[in-house]
Amino acid sequence: MSRGGELVFKTKKTSEKISENIHIFANDPSLAFFRVQEHVRKVSPAIFEKRDEVFQLQNNLQGHCYDMEYGIQALRTIEKSESVFDNIQEMIKASIFLKQQLKYEENRKKVKKESTKSSVYKRFSAHLALDLPELPDFGGVMRETSQRMENMIGPTAGTSRTEATTSQAQPQASNPGELQRSYTTLH
């Protein structure tokens, strides 16, 4: 080949190499951006999920911190109220003691009352050992006795009650010592 043909060949080769390099330099950033875009598309949903999870954990952590602060405040107020609890405990002890005293007094009075009742009755019943016989019905005997008494009394025996009351109001002058019948006698 001639020198001129060789120079043209080398120039052509060099220009091809340069255009290829320019083409690579021109397209490489777009390829890189494509790769970056592809990577972002794949990774961004997972990143958003992690972000939401981090926000939720942050809210939970903040809630737990508030709960701890409230708990600490409650413990501090309980520590300050120790004297109140001591007073309550002393009052409970005193009330239990007073209740026991009242119960003791009530039991003592009850035992004393029962002992006085039982002792009087026991003493009285110890001396009385009676077996009472069964008594007959005295109703008929009393009626019979009442009728005999009315017959013995005299003229007012046959009169009615109203007549007897008028005769009682005005005693007979013929026999001043005569017994008069009352309203309450059995008939």
PDB file of C-alpha atoms in Angstrom:
ATOM      1  CA  MET A   1       0.000   0.000   0.000  1.00  0.00           C
ATOM      2  CA  SER A   2       1.077   3.321  -0.557  1.00  0.00           C
ATOM      3  CA  ARG A   3       1.776   5.908   1.863  1.00  0.00           C
ATOM      4  CA  GLY A   4      -1.341   7.829   0.999  1.00  0.00           C
ATOM      5  CA  GLY A   5      -3.560   4.772   1.256  1.00  0.00           C
ATOM      6  CA  GLU A   6      -2.054   3.878   4.541  1.00  0.00           C
ATOM      7  CA  LEU A   7      -2.653   7.317   5.869  1.00  0.00           C
ATOM      8  CA  VAL A   8      -6.276   7.231   4.767  1.00  0.00           C
ATOM      9  CA  PHE A   9      -6.693   3.820   6.360  1.00  0.00           C
ATOM     10  CA  LYS A  10      -5.189   4.979   9.649  1.00  0.00           C
ATOM     11  CA  THR A  11      -7.242   8.169   9.601  1.00  0.00           C
ATOM     12  CA  LYS A  12     -10.378   6.197   8.963  1.00  0.00           C
ATOM     13  CA  LYS A  13      -9.602   3.788  11.754  1.00  0.00           C
ATOM     14  CA  THR A  14      -8.831   6.634  14.102  1.00  0.00           C
ATOM     15  CA  SER A  15     -12.020   8.477  13.200  1.00  0.00           C
ATOM     16  CA  GLU A  16     -14.023   5.260  13.761  1.00  0.00           C
ATOM     17  CA  LYS A  17     -12.410   4.805  17.149  1.00  0.00           C
ATOM     18  CA  ILE A  18     -13.089   8.418  18.061  1.00  0.00           C
ATOM     19  CA  SER A  19     -16.738   8.234  16.918  1.00  0.00           C
ATOM     20  CA  GLU A  20     -17.132   4.968  18.840  1.00  0.00           C
ATOM     21  CA  ASN A  21     -15.679   6.591  21.962  1.00  0.00           C
ATOM     22  CA  ILE A  22     -17.909   9.649  21.501  1.00  0.00           C
ATOM     23  CA  HIS A  23     -20.875   7.340  21.031  1.00  0.00           C
ATOM     24  CA  ILE A  24     -19.968   5.420  24.233  1.00  0.00           C
ATOM     25  CA  PHE A  25     -19.393   8.665  26.155  1.00  0.00           C
ATOM     26  CA  ALA A  26     -22.688  10.064  24.860  1.00  0.00           C
ATOM     27  CA  ASN A  27     -24.724   6.905  25.627  1.00  0.00           C
ATOM     28  CA  ASP A  28     -22.993   5.785  28.795  1.00  0.00           C
ATOM     29  CA  PRO A  29     -24.576   8.399  31.045  1.00  0.00           C
ATOM     30  CA  SER A  30     -28.013   7.601  29.685  1.00  0.00           C
ATOM     31  CA  LEU A  31     -27.345   3.908  30.323  1.00  0.00           C
ATOM     32  CA  ALA A  32     -26.173   4.755  33.800  1.00  0.00           C
ATOM     33  CA  PHE A  33     -29.284   6.816  34.412  1.00  0.00           C
ATOM     34  CA  PHE A  34     -31.393   3.919  33.117  1.00  0.00           C
ATOM     35  CA  ARG A  35     -29.664   1.573  35.547  1.00  0.00           C
ATOM     36  CA  VAL A  36     -30.175   4.084  38.374  1.00  0.00           C
ATOM     37  CA  GLN A  37     -33.825   4.480  37.457  1.00  0.00           C
ATOM     38  CA  GLU A  38     -34.279   0.707  37.352  1.00  0.00           C
ATOM     39  CA  HIS A  39     -32.623   0.367  40.754  1.00  0.00           C
ATOM     40  CA  VAL A  40     -34.797   3.143  42.245  1.00  0.00           C
ATOM     41  CA  ARG A  41     -37.956   1.476  40.936  1.00  0.00           C
ATOM     42  CA  LYS A  42     -37.014  -1.810  42.538  1.00  0.00           C
ATOM     43  CA  VAL A  43     -35.867  -0.390  45.871  1.00  0.00           C
ATOM     44  CA  SER A  44     -38.285   2.525  46.481  1.00  0.00           C
ATOM     45  CA  PRO A  45     -41.358   0.429  47.643  1.00  0.00           C
ATOM     46  CA  ALA A  46     -39.220  -1.371  50.197  1.00  0.00           C
ATOM     47  CA  ILE A  47     -37.772   1.970  51.312  1.00  0.00           C
ATOM     48  CA  PHE A  48     -41.281   3.411  51.713  1.00  0.00           C
ATOM     49  CA  GLU A  49     -42.342   0.367  53.762  1.00  0.00           C
ATOM     50  CA  LYS A  50     -39.301   0.739  55.986  1.00  0.00           C
ATOM     51  CA  ARG A  51     -40.011   4.461  56.310  1.00  0.00           C
ATOM     52  CA  ASP A  52     -43.601   3.778  57.403  1.00  0.00           C
ATOM     53  CA  GLU A  53     -42.370   1.125  59.832  1.00  0.00           C
ATOM     54  CA  VAL A  54     -39.836   3.583  61.266  1.00  0.00           C
ATOM     55  CA  PHE A  55     -42.579   6.238  61.722  1.00  0.00           C
ATOM     56  CA  GLN A  56     -44.826   3.688  63.441  1.00  0.00           C
ATOM     57  CA  LEU A  57     -41.994   2.590  65.726  1.00  0.00           C
ATOM     58  CA  GLN A  58     -41.250   6.233  66.493  1.00  0.00           C
ATOM     59  CA  ASN A  59     -44.909   6.861  67.452  1.00  0.00           C
ATOM     60  CA  ASN A  60     -44.976   3.709  69.612  1.00  0.00           C
ATOM     61  CA  LEU A  61     -41.722   4.713  71.255  1.00  0.00           C
ATOM     62  CA  GLN A  62     -43.067   8.201  71.937  1.00  0.00           C
ATOM     63  CA  GLY A  63     -46.244   6.691  73.438  1.00  0.00           C
ATOM     64  CA  HIS A  64     -44.148   4.418  75.665  1.00  0.00           C
ATOM     65  CA  CYS A  65     -42.061   7.419  76.726  1.00  0.00           C
ATOM     66  CA  TYR A  66     -45.253   9.285  77.712  1.00  0.00           C
ATOM     67  CA  ASP A  67     -46.461   6.217  79.618  1.00  0.00           C
ATOM     68  CA  MET A  68     -43.149   6.025  81.465  1.00  0.00           C
ATOM     69  CA  GLU A  69     -43.347   9.716  82.346  1.00  0.00           C
ATOM     70  CA  TYR A  70     -46.904   9.265  83.677  1.00  0.00           C
ATOM     71  CA  GLY A  71     -45.750   6.229  85.662  1.00  0.00           C
ATOM     72  CA  ILE A  72     -42.842   8.165  87.144  1.00  0.00           C
ATOM     73  CA  GLN A  73     -45.168  11.035  88.108  1.00  0.00           C
ATOM     74  CA  ALA A  74     -47.598   8.562  89.710  1.00  0.00           C
ATOM     75  CA  LEU A  75     -44.775   6.967  91.708  1.00  0.00           C
ATOM     76  CA  ARG A  76     -43.602  10.372  92.882  1.00  0.00           C
ATOM     77  CA  THR A  77     -47.110  11.300  94.044  1.00  0.00           C
ATOM     78  CA  ILE A  78     -47.398   7.919  95.801  1.00  0.00           C
ATOM     79  CA  GLU A  79     -44.100   8.596  97.547  1.00  0.00           C
ATOM     80  CA  LYS A  80     -45.441  11.983  98.633  1.00  0.00           C
ATOM     81  CA  SER A  81     -48.668  10.378  99.912  1.00  0.00           C
ATOM     82  CA  GLU A  82     -46.890   7.918 102.215  1.00  0.00           C
ATOM     83  CA  SER A  83     -47.953   9.920 105.268  1.00  0.00           C
ATOM     84  CA  VAL A  84     -51.593   9.717 104.163  1.00  0.00           C
ATOM     85  CA  PHE A  85     -51.339   5.934 103.890  1.00  0.00           C
ATOM     86  CA  ASP A  86     -49.730   5.804 107.334  1.00  0.00           C
ATOM     87  CA  ASN A  87     -52.657   7.804 108.752  1.00  0.00           C
ATOM     88  CA  ILE A  88     -55.143   5.488 107.035  1.00  0.00           C
ATOM     89  CA  GLN A  89     -53.349   2.458 108.444  1.00  0.00           C
ATOM     90  CA  GLU A  90     -53.431   3.910 111.949  1.00  0.00           C
ATOM     91  CA  MET A  91     -57.155   4.692 111.605  1.00  0.00           C
ATOM     92  CA  ILE A  92     -57.858   1.144 110.443  1.00  0.00           C
ATOM     93  CA  LYS A  93     -55.947  -0.257 113.415  1.00  0.00           C
ATOM     94  CA  ALA A  94     -57.850   2.005 115.795  1.00  0.00           C
ATOM     95  CA  SER A  95     -61.212   1.102 114.266  1.00  0.00           C
ATOM     96  CA  ILE A  96     -60.430  -2.625 114.483  1.00  0.00           C
ATOM     97  CA  PHE A  97     -59.449  -2.192 118.129  1.00  0.00           C
ATOM     98  CA  LEU A  98     -62.645  -0.243 118.898  1.00  0.00           C
ATOM     99  CA  LYS A  99     -64.759  -2.836 117.100  1.00  0.00           C
ATOM    100  CA  GLN A 100     -63.147  -5.592 119.143  1.00  0.00           C
ATOM    101  CA  GLN A 101     -63.847  -3.647 122.336  1.00  0.00           C
ATOM    102  CA  LEU A 102     -67.496  -3.149 121.368  1.00  0.00           C
ATOM    103  CA  LYS A 103     -67.877  -6.832 120.541  1.00  0.00           C
ATOM    104  CA  TYR A 104     -66.262  -7.787 123.833  1.00  0.00           C
ATOM    105  CA  GLU A 105     -68.618  -5.477 125.757  1.00  0.00           C
ATOM    106  CA  GLU A 106     -71.667  -6.827 123.917  1.00  0.00           C
ATOM    107  CA  ASN A 107     -70.635 -10.411 124.627  1.00  0.00           C
ATOM    108  CA  ARG A 108     -69.942  -9.536 128.251  1.00  0.00           C
ATOM    109  CA  LYS A 109     -73.375  -7.914 128.662  1.00  0.00           C
ATOM    110  CA  LYS A 110     -75.052 -10.839 126.917  1.00  0.00           C
ATOM    111  CA  VAL A 111     -73.266 -13.381 129.122  1.00  0.00           C
ATOM    112  CA  LYS A 112     -74.037 -11.321 132.211  1.00  0.00           C
ATOM    113  CA  LYS A 113     -77.708 -11.054 131.242  1.00  0.00           C
ATOM    114  CA  GLU A 114     -77.937 -14.771 130.500  1.00  0.00           C
ATOM    115  CA  SER A 115     -76.130 -15.665 133.706  1.00  0.00           C
ATOM    116  CA  THR A 116     -78.444 -13.497 135.841  1.00  0.00           C
ATOM    117  CA  LYS A 117     -81.540 -14.855 134.133  1.00  0.00           C
ATOM    118  CA  SER A 118     -80.412 -18.419 134.222  1.00  0.00           C
ATOM    119  CA  SER A 119     -79.086 -18.183 137.755  1.00  0.00           C
ATOM    120  CA  VAL A 120     -82.350 -16.748 139.144  1.00  0.00           C
ATOM    121  CA  TYR A 121     -84.424 -19.297 137.283  1.00  0.00           C
ATOM    122  CA  LYS A 122     -82.038 -22.097 138.158  1.00  0.00           C
ATOM    123  CA  ARG A 123     -82.126 -21.208 141.837  1.00  0.00           C
ATOM    124  CA  PHE A 124     -85.894 -20.914 141.817  1.00  0.00           C
ATOM    125  CA  SER A 125     -86.498 -24.059 139.788  1.00  0.00           C
ATOM    126  CA  ALA A 126     -83.991 -26.073 141.798  1.00  0.00           C
ATOM    127  CA  HIS A 127     -86.209 -25.785 144.875  1.00  0.00           C
ATOM    128  CA  LEU A 128     -89.382 -26.558 142.991  1.00  0.00           C
ATOM    129  CA  ALA A 129     -89.679 -30.113 141.917  1.00  0.00           C
ATOM    130  CA  LEU A 130     -93.414 -30.384 141.407  1.00  0.00           C
ATOM    131  CA  ASP A 131     -95.272 -32.784 139.279  1.00  0.00           C
ATOM    132  CA  LEU A 132     -98.586 -31.106 138.682  1.00  0.00           C
ATOM    133  CA  PRO A 133    -101.496 -33.465 138.162  1.00  0.00           C
ATOM    134  CA  GLU A 134    -103.835 -32.903 135.282  1.00  0.00           C
ATOM    135  CA  LEU A 135    -106.744 -30.783 136.375  1.00  0.00           C
ATOM    136  CA  PRO A 136    -110.284 -31.575 135.264  1.00  0.00           C
ATOM    137  CA  ASP A 137    -112.472 -29.110 133.370  1.00  0.00           C
ATOM    138  CA  PHE A 138    -114.208 -26.846 135.897  1.00  0.00           C
ATOM    139  CA  GLY A 139    -116.558 -25.183 133.401  1.00  0.00           C
ATOM    140  CA  GLY A 140    -119.591 -27.346 134.212  1.00  0.00           C
ATOM    141  CA  VAL A 141    -119.046 -27.128 137.968  1.00  0.00           C
ATOM    142  CA  MET A 142    -118.849 -23.351 137.817  1.00  0.00           C
ATOM    143  CA  ARG A 143    -122.068 -23.065 135.825  1.00  0.00           C
ATOM    144  CA  GLU A 144    -123.857 -25.325 138.271  1.00  0.00           C
ATOM    145  CA  THR A 145    -122.554 -23.329 141.220  1.00  0.00           C
ATOM    146  CA  SER A 146    -123.623 -20.116 139.558  1.00  0.00           C
ATOM    147  CA  GLN A 147    -127.152 -21.389 139.039  1.00  0.00           C
ATOM    148  CA  ARG A 148    -127.379 -22.504 142.668  1.00  0.00           C
ATOM    149  CA  MET A 149    -126.281 -19.090 143.798  1.00  0.00           C
ATOM    150  CA  GLU A 150    -128.899 -17.411 141.605  1.00  0.00           C
ATOM    151  CA  ASN A 151    -131.626 -19.627 143.008  1.00  0.00           C
ATOM    152  CA  MET A 152    -130.537 -18.818 146.525  1.00  0.00           C
ATOM    153  CA  ILE A 153    -130.446 -15.103 145.891  1.00  0.00           C
ATOM    154  CA  GLY A 154    -134.133 -14.938 145.288  1.00  0.00           C
ATOM    155  CA  PRO A 155    -136.522 -12.956 143.158  1.00  0.00           C
ATOM    156  CA  THR A 156    -133.984 -11.479 140.692  1.00  0.00           C
ATOM    157  CA  ALA A 157    -132.912 -14.929 139.604  1.00  0.00           C
ATOM    158  CA  GLY A 158    -135.669 -15.360 137.045  1.00  0.00           C
ATOM    159  CA  THR A 159    -135.504 -11.840 135.586  1.00  0.00           C
ATOM    160  CA  SER A 160    -133.600 -10.788 132.558  1.00  0.00           C
ATOM    161  CA  ARG A 161    -130.379  -8.853 132.673  1.00  0.00           C
ATOM    162  CA  THR A 162    -132.001  -5.454 132.079  1.00  0.00           C
ATOM    163  CA  GLU A 163    -134.437  -6.065 134.862  1.00  0.00           C
ATOM    164  CA  ALA A 164    -131.574  -7.109 137.098  1.00  0.00           C
ATOM    165  CA  THR A 165    -129.706  -3.925 136.314  1.00  0.00           C
ATOM    166  CA  THR A 166    -132.725  -1.787 137.157  1.00  0.00           C
ATOM    167  CA  SER A 167    -133.231  -3.729 140.340  1.00  0.00           C
ATOM    168  CA  GLN A 168    -129.573  -3.174 141.190  1.00  0.00           C
ATOM    169  CA  ALA A 169    -129.909   0.499 140.536  1.00  0.00           C
ATOM    170  CA  GLN A 170    -132.900   0.625 142.875  1.00  0.00           C
ATOM    171  CA  PRO A 171    -132.399  -1.836 145.775  1.00  0.00           C
ATOM    172  CA  GLN A 172    -135.493  -3.363 147.288  1.00  0.00           C
ATOM    173  CA  ALA A 173    -136.455  -1.952 150.604  1.00  0.00           C
ATOM    174  CA  SER A 174    -138.017  -5.167 151.892  1.00  0.00           C
ATOM    175  CA  ASN A 175    -134.746  -7.035 152.240  1.00  0.00           C
ATOM    176  CA  PRO A 176    -131.727  -4.674 152.429  1.00  0.00           C
ATOM    177  CA  GLY A 177    -129.195  -7.418 153.211  1.00  0.00           C
ATOM    178  CA  GLU A 178    -130.063  -9.456 150.129  1.00  0.00           C
ATOM    179  CA  LEU A 179    -127.278 -10.166 147.613  1.00  0.00           C
ATOM    180  CA  GLN A 180    -127.649  -8.646 144.227  1.00  0.00           C
ATOM    181  CA  ARG A 181    -126.570 -10.247 140.975  1.00  0.00           C
ATOM    182  CA  SER A 182    -123.805  -8.529 138.909  1.00  0.00           C
ATOM    183  CA  TYR A 183    -123.429  -8.427 135.157  1.00  0.00           C
ATOM    184  CA  THR A 184    -120.336 -10.547 135.164  1.00  0.00           C
ATOM    185  CA  THR A 185    -121.713 -13.779 136.545  1.00  0.00           C
ATOM    186  CA  LEU A 186    -121.550 -16.767 134.278  1.00  0.00           C
ATOM    187  CA  HIS A 187    -124.841 -17.879 132.674  1.00  0.00           C
TER     188      HIS A 187
END
